[in-house]
mmCIF file of C-alpha atoms in Angstrom:
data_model
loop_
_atom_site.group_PDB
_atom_site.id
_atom_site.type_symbol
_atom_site.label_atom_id
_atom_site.label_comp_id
_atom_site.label_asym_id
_atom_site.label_seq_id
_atom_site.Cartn_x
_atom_site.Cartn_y
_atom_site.Cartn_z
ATOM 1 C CA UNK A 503 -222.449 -63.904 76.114
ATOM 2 C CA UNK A 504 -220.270 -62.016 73.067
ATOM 3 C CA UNK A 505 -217.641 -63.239 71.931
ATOM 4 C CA UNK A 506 -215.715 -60.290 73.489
ATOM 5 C CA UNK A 507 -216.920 -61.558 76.764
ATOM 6 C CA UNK A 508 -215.769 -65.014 76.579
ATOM 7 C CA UNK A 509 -211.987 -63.104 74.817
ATOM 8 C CA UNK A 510 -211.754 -62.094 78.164
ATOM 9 C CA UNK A 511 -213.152 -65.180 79.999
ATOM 10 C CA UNK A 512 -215.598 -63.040 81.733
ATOM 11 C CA UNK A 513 -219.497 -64.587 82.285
ATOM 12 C CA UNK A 514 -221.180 -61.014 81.774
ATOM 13 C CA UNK A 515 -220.796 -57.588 79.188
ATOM 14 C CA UNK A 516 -220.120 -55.809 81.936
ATOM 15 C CA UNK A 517 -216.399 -53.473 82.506
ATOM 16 C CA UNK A 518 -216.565 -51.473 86.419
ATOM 17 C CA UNK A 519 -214.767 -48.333 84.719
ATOM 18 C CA UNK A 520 -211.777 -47.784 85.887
ATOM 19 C CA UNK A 521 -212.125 -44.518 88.259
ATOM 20 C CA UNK A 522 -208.493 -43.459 89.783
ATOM 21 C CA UNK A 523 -208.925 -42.462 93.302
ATOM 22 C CA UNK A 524 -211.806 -44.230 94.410
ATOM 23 C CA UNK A 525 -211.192 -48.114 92.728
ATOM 24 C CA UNK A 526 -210.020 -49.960 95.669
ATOM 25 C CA UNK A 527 -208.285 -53.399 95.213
ATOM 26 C CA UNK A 528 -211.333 -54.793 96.992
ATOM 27 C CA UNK A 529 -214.295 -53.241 94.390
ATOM 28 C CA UNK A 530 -212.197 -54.711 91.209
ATOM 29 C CA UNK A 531 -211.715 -57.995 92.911
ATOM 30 C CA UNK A 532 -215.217 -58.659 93.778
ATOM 31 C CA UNK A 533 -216.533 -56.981 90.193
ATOM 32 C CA UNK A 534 -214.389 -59.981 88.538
ATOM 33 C CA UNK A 535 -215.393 -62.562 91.408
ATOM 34 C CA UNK A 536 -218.871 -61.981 90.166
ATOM 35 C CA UNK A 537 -218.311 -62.152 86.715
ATOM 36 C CA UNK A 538 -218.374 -58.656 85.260
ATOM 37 C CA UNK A 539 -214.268 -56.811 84.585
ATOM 38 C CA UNK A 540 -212.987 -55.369 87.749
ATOM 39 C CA UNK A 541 -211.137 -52.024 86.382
ATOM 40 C CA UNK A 542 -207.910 -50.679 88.724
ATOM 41 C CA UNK A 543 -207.859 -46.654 87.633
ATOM 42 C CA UNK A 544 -203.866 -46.612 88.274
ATOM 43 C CA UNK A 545 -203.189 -43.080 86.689
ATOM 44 C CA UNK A 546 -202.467 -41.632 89.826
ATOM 45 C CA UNK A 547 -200.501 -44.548 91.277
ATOM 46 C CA UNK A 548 -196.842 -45.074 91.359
ATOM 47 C CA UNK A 549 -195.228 -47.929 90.270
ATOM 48 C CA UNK A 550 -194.512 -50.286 92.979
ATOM 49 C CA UNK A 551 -198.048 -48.756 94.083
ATOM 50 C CA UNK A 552 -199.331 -50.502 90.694
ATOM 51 C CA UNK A 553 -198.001 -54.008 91.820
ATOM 52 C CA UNK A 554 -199.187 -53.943 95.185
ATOM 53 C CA UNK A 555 -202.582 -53.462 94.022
ATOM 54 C CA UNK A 556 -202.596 -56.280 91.663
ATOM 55 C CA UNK A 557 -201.211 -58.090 93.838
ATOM 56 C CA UNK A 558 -204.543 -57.719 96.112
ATOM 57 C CA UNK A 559 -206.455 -57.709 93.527
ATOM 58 C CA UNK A 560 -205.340 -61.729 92.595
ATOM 59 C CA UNK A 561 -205.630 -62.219 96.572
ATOM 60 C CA UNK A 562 -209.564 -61.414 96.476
ATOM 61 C CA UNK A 563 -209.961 -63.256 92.820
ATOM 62 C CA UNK A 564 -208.722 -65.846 90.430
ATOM 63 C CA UNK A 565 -210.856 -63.961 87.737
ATOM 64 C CA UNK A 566 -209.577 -61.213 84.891
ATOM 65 C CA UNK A 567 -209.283 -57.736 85.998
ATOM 66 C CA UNK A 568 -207.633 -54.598 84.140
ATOM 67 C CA UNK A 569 -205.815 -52.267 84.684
ATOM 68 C CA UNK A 570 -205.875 -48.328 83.098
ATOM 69 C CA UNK A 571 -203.357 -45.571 83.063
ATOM 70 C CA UNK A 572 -203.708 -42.276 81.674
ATOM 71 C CA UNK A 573 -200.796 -41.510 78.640
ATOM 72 C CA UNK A 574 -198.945 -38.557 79.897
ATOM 73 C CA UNK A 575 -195.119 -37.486 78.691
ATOM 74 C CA UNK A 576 -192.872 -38.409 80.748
ATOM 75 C CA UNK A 577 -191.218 -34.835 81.741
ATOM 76 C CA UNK A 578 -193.507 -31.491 82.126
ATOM 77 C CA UNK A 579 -192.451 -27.970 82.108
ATOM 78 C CA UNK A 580 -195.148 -26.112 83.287
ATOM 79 C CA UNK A 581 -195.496 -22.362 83.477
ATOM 80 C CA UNK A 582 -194.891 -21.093 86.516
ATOM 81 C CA UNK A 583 -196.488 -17.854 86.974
ATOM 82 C CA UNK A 584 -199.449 -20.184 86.480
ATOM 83 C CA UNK A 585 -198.834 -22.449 88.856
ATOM 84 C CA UNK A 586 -197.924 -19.154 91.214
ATOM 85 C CA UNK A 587 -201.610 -17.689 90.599
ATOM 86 C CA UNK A 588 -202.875 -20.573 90.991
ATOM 87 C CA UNK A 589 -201.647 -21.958 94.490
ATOM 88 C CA UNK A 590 -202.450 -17.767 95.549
ATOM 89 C CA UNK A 591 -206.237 -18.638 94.706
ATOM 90 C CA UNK A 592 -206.325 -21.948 96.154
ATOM 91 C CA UNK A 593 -204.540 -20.740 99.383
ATOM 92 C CA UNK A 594 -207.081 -17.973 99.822
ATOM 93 C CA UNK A 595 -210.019 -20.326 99.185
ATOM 94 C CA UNK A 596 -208.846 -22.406 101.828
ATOM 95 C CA UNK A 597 -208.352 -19.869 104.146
ATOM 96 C CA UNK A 598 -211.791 -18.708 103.827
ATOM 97 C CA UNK A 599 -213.345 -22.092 104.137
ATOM 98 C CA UNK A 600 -211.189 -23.031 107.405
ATOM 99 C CA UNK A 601 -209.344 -25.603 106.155
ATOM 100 C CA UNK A 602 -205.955 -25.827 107.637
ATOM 101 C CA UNK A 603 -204.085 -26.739 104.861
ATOM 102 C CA UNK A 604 -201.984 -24.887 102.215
ATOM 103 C CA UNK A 605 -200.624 -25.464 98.475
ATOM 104 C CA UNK A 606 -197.655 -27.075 98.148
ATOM 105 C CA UNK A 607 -194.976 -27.861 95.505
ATOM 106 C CA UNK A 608 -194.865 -31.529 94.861
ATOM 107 C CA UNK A 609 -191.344 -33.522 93.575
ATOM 108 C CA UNK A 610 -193.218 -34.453 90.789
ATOM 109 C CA UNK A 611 -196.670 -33.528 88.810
ATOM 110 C CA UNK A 612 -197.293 -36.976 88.337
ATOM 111 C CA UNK A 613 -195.612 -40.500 88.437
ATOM 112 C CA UNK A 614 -194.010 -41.047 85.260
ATOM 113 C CA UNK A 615 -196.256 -42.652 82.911
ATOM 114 C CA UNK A 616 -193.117 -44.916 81.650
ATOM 115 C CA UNK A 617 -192.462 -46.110 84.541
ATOM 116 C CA UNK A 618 -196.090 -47.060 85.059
ATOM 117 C CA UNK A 619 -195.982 -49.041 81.939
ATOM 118 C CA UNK A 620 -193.175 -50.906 82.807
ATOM 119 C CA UNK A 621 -195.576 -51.446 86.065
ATOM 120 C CA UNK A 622 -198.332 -52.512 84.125
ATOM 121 C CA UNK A 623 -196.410 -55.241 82.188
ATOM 122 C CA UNK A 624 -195.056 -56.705 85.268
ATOM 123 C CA UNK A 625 -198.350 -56.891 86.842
ATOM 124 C CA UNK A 626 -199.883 -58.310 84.055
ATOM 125 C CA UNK A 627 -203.412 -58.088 84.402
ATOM 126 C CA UNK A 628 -205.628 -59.826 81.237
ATOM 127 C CA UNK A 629 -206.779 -56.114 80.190
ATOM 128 C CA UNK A 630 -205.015 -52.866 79.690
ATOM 129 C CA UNK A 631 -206.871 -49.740 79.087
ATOM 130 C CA UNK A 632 -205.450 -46.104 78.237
ATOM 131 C CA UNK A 633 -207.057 -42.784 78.590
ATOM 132 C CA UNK A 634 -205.911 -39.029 77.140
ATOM 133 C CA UNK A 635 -203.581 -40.424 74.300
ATOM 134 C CA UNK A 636 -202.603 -43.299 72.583
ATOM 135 C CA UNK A 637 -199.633 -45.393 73.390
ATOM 136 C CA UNK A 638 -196.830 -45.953 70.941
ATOM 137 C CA UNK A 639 -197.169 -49.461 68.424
ATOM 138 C CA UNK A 640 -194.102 -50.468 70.681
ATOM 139 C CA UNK A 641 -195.945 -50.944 73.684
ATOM 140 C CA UNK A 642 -199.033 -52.189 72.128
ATOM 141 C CA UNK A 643 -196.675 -54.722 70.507
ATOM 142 C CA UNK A 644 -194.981 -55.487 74.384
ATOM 143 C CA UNK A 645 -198.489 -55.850 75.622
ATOM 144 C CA UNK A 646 -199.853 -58.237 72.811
ATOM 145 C CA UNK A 647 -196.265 -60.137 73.836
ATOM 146 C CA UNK A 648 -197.333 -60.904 77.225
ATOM 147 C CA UNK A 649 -201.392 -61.744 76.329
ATOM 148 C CA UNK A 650 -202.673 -58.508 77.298
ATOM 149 C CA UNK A 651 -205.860 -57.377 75.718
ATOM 150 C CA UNK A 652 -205.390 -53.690 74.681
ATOM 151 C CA UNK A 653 -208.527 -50.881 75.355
ATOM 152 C CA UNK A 654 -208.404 -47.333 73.976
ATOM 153 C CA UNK A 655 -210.924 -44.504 75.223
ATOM 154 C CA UNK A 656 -212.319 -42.496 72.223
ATOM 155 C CA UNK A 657 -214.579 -39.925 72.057
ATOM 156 C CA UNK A 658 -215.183 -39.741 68.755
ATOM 157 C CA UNK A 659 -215.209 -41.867 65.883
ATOM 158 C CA UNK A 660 -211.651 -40.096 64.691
ATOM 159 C CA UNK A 661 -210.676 -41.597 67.963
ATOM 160 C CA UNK A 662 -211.859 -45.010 67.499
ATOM 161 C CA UNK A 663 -210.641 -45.435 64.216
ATOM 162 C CA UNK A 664 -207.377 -44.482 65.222
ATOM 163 C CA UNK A 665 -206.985 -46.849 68.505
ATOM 164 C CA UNK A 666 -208.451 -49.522 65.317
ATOM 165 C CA UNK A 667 -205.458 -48.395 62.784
ATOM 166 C CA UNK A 668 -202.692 -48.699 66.238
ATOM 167 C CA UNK A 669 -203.560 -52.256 66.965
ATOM 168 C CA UNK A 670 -205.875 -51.789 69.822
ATOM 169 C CA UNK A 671 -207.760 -54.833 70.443
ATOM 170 C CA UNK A 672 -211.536 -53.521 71.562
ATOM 171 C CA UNK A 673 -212.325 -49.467 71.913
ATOM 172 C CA UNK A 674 -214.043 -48.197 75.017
ATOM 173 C CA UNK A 675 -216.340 -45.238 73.382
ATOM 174 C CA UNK A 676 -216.831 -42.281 76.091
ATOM 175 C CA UNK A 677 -220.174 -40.549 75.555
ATOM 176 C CA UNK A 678 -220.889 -37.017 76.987
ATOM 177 C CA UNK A 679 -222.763 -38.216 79.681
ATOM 178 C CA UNK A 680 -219.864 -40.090 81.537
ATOM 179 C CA UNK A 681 -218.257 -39.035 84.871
ATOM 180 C CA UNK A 682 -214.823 -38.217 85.491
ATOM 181 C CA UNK A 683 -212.065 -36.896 83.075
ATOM 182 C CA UNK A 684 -212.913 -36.975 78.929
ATOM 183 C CA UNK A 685 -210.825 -39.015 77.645
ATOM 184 C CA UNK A 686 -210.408 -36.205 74.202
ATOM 185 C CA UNK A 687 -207.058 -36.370 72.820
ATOM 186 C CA UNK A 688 -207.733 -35.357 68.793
ATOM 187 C CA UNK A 689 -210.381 -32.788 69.614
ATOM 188 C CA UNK A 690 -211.018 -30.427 72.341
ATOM 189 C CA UNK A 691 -213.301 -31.603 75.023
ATOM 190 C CA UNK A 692 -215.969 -29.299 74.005
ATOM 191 C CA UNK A 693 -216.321 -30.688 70.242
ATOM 192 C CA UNK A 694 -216.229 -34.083 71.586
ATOM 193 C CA UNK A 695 -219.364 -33.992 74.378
ATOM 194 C CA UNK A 696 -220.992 -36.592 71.764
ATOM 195 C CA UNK A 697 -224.151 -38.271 73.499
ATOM 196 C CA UNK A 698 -223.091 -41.990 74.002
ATOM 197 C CA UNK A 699 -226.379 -43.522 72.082
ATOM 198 C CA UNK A 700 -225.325 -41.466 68.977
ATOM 199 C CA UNK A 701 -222.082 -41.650 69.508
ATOM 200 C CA UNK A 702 -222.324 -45.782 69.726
ATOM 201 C CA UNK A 703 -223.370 -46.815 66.589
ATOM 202 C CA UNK A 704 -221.282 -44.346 64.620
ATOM 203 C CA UNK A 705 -218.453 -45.844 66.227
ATOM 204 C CA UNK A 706 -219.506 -49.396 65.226
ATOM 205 C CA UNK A 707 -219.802 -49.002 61.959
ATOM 206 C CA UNK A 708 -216.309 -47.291 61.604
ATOM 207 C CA UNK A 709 -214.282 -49.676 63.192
ATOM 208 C CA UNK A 710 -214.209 -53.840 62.768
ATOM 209 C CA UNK A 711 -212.985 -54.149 66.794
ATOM 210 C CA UNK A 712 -215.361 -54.386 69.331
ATOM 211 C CA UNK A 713 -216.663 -51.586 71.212
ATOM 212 C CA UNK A 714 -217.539 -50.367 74.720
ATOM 213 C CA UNK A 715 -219.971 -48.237 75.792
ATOM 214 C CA UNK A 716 -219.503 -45.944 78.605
ATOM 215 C CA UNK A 717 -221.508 -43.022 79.815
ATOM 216 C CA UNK A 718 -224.675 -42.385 81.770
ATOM 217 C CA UNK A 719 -225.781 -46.115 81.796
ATOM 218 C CA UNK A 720 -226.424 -47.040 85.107
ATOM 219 C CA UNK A 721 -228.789 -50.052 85.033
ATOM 220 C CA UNK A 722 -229.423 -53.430 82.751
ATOM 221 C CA UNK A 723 -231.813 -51.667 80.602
ATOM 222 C CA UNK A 724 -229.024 -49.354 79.645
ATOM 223 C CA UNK A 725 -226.655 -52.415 79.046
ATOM 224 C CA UNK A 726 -229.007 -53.836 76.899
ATOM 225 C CA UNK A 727 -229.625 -50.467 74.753
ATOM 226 C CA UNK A 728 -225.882 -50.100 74.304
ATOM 227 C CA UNK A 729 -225.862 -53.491 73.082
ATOM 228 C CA UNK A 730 -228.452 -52.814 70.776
ATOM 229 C CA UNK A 731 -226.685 -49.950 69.195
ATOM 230 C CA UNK A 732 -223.500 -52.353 68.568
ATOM 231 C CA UNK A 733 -221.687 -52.657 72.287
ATOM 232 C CA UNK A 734 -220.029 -56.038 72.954
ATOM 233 C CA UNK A 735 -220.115 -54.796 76.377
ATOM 234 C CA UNK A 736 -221.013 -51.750 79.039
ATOM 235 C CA UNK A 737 -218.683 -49.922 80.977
ATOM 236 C CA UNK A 738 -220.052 -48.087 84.599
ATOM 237 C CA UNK A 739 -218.548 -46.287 86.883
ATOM 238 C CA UNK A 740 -220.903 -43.828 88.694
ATOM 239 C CA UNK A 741 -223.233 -47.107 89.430
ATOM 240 C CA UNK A 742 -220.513 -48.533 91.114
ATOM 241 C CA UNK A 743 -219.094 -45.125 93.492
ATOM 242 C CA UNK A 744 -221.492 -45.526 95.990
ATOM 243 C CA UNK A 745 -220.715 -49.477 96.690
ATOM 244 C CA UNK A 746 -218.706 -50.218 99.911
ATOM 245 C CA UNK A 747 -215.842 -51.270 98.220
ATOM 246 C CA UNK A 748 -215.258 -47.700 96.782
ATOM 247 C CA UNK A 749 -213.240 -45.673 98.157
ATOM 248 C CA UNK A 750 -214.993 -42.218 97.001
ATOM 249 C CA UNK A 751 -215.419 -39.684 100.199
ATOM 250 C CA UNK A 752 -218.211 -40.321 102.402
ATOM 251 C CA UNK A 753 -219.456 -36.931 101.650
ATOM 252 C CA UNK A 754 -219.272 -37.749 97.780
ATOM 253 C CA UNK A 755 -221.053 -40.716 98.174
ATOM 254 C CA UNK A 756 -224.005 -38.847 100.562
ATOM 255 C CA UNK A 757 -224.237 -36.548 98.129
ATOM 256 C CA UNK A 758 -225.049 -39.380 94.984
ATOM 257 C CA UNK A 759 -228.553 -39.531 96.035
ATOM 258 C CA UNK A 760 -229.302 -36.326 95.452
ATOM 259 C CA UNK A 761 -227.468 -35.356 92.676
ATOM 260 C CA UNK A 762 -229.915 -33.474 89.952
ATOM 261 C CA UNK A 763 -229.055 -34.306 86.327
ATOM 262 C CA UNK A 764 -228.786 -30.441 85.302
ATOM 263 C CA UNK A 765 -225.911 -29.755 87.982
ATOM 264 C CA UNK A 766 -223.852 -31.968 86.193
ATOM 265 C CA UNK A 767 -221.236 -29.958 84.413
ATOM 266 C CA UNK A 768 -217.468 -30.376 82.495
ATOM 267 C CA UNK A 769 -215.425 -29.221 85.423
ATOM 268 C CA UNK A 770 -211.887 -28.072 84.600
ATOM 269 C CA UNK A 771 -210.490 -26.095 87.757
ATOM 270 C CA UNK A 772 -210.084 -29.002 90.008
ATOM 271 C CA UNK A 773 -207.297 -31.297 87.622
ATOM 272 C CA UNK A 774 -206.942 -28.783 84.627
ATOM 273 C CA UNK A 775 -208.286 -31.207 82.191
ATOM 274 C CA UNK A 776 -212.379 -31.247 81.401
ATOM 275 C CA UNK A 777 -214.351 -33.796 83.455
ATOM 276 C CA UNK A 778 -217.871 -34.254 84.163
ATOM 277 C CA UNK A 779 -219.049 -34.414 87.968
ATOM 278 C CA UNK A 780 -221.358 -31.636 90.048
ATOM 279 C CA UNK A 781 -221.338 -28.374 90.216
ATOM 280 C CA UNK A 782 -220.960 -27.403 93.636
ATOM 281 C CA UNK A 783 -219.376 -24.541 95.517
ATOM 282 C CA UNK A 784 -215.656 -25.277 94.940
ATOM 283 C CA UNK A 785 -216.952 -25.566 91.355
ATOM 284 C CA UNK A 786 -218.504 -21.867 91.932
ATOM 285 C CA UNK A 787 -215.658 -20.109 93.116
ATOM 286 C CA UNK A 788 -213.431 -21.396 90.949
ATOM 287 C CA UNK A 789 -214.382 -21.897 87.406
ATOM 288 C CA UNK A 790 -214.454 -18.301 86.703
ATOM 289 C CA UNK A 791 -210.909 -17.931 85.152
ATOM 290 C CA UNK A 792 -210.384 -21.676 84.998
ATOM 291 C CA UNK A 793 -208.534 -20.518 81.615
ATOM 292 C CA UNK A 794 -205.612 -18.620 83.622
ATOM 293 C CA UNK A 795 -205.035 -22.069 85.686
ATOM 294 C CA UNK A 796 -202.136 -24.327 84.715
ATOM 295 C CA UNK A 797 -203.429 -27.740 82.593
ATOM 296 C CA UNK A 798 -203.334 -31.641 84.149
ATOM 297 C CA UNK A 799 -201.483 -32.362 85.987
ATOM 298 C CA UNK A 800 -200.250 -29.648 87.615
ATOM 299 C CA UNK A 801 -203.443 -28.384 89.066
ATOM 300 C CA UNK A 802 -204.535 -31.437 89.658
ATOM 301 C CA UNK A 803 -201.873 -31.949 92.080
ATOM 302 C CA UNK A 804 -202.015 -28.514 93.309
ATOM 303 C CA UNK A 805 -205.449 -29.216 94.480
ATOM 304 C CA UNK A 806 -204.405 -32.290 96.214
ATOM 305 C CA UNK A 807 -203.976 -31.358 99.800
ATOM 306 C CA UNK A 808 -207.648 -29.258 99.498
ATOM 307 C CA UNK A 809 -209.292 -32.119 98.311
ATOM 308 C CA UNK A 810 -207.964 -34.902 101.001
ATOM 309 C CA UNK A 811 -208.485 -31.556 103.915
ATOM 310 C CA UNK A 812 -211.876 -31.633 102.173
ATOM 311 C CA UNK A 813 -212.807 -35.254 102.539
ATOM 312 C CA UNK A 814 -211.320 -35.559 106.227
ATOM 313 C CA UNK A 815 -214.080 -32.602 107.202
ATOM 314 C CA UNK A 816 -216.831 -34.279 105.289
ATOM 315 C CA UNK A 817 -217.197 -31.258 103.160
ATOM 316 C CA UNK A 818 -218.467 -32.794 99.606
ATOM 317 C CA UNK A 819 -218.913 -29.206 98.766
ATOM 318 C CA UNK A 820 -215.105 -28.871 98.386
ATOM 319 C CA UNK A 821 -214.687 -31.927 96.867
ATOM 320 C CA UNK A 822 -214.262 -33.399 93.034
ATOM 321 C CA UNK A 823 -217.752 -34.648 93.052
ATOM 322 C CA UNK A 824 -217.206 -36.614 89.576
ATOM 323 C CA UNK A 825 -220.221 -38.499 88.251
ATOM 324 C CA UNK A 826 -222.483 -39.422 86.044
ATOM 325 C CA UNK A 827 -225.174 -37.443 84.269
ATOM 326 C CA UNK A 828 -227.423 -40.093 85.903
ATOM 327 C CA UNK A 829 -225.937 -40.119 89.366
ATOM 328 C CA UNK A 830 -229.060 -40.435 91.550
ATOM 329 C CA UNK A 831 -229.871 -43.955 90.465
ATOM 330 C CA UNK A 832 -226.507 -45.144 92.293
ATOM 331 C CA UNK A 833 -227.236 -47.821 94.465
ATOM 332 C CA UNK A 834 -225.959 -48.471 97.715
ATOM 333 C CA UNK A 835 -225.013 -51.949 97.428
ATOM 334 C CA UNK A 836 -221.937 -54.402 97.399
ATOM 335 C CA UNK A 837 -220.162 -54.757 94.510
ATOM 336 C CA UNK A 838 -221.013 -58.466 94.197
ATOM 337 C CA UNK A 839 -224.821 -57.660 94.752
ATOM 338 C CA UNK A 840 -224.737 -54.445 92.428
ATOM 339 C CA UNK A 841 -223.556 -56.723 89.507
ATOM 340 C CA UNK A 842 -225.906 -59.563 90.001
ATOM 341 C CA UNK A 843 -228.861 -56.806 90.286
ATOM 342 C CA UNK A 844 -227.381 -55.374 86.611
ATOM 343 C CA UNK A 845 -227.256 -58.339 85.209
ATOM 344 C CA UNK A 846 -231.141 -59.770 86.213
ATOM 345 C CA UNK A 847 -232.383 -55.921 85.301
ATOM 346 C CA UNK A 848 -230.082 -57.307 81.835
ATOM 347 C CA UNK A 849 -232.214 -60.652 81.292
ATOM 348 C CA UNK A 850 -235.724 -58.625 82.546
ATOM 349 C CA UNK A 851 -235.112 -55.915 79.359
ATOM 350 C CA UNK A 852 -233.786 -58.794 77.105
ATOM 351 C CA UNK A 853 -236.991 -61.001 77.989
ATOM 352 C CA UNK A 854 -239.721 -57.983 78.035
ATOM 353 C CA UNK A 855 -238.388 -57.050 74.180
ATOM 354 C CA UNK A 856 -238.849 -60.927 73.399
#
């Protein structure tokens, strides 16, 4: 076990990423109840929203879990011919594709990431991680206060370094390979598509906190490699979508299987910010003049009502199929199984190198 491991009295180098939307309170608790870090993805969540699920989360385990926000300002002024184009495009697409449902404007882009904070303290879960910017030495200094171990995504050693120089306690470094939104916030997201296993031990040397590798690695042979290259632990999240506990679309999770490596893609018309998942129609129609779109979150929440229209009509093809560059090895397994599996595939790779 590292010594990062037993930080966060966990038995195994092993973080369930924290994907927002489809991390139930049931898939983090039973991550931690076997050992690995159960991961809450909260960005979308408001705050009493926050509390709630902690609160189920510490009903289905005495064990560490974390919890991960993305850093957002507070207030957002977005342009509104944008947004105007925008909803005319998504209205028409779903009009063609039958799905009864329309754009509309929501009270807010987003919940306010303050008031998720203040959330996030009260909850007080052993980890805190933070995606798309880093949080001010203030809050790094309330969560040290109240024992909280503090994660920054990177993807790029720029990155890492300066999560190292804020305070951050460990460094969760996103390779290109990973699912779901890049975490980019000193570089744009195409200078930063950095392969994780040369990504990794850049990182390492650069900063003197320990480091997390995330991206692509979806068995304990992959764990093992990251280690290797200088992880004190491995992050999944595409290994873990297809488990019962998620709650990705049925559709999204049918389509896993069959997911082929070169289909996955940095999407940017579903949320406005880049994110890896699969090409598929929605992906089609819509990409072409992604640029003329309004950023995250705006689009992101004007795709909202398509996407839930989507899921309720099993149509994956309209969905935000994020994954993975190695989706098809998901396994269809309990969360409690899938980590026990990782971990003996772990020991197996350990033992065959001798």
């Amino acid at each position: 076990m590292s010594s990062f491991a037993r930080r966060l009295g966990i038995e195994h180098p092993l973080i369930q990423a924290p994907m927002a939307g489809s991390t139930s309170a049931a898939l983090v608790a039973a991550v931690s109840a076997a050992g690995g870090l159960g991961s809450l993805g909260a960005g979308y969540l408001e705050p009493q929203a926050i509390l709630d699920q902690a609160t189920q989360i510490r009903a289905g385990t005495s064990r560490p879990f974390a919890i991960n926000l993305f850093v957002l300002p507070d207030d957002l002024e977005p342009d509104m011919a944008a947004v105007a184009r925008a909803r005319e495009r998504l209205d028409a697409l779903m009009e063609r594709e039958g799905l009864d449902v329309r754009t509309t404007m929501p009270a807010r882009w987003a919940p306010r990431f303050s008031d998720q904070f203040a959330a996030l303290c009260e909850a007080r879960p052993a980890v805190a991680s933070f995606a798309f910017d880093l949080i001010s030495p203030t809050q790094v200094h309330e969560l040290k206060q109240r024992g909280i171990v503090v994660v920054g995504n990177a993807t790029s050693v720029a990155e890492a370094r300066a999560w190292a120089e804020l305070g951050a306690d460990a460094v969760c470094v996103q390779g290109a390979e990973a699912g779901g939104h890049r975490g980019s916030f000193l570089h744009a997201p195409e200078e930063s598509m950095i392969g994780l296993f040369a990504l990794l031990p850049l990182v390492a040397r650069a900063v003197e906190i320990p480091v997390i590798a995330a991206g692509g690695i979806m068995d304990g042979r992959g764990m093992l490699a990251a280690e290797v290259l200088g992880a004190s632990a491995s992050q999944l999240g595409t290994a873990f979508l297809a488990c019962p506990e998620s709650t990705a679309a049925a559709a999204w999770k049918r389509d896993l299987p069959n997911v082929e490596e070169h289909r996955v893609v940095t999407i940017r018309s579903f949320s406005g910010r880049a994110a890896r998942g699969l090409r598929n129609h929605y992906v089609a129609m819509m990409e072409p003049g992604v640029d003329a779109l309004p950023l995250y979150p705006v689009l992101n929440a004007l795709t909202a009502p398509l996407r839930r229209a989507a899921a309720q009509a099993g149509r994956g093809d309209l969905l935000s199929e994020w994954c993975g560059q190695a989706a098809a090895m998901a396994r269809n397994l309990p969360a409690g199984e899938l980590v026990a599996l990782l971990m003996d595939e772990y020991d197996s790779a350990a033992r065959a190198l001798g």
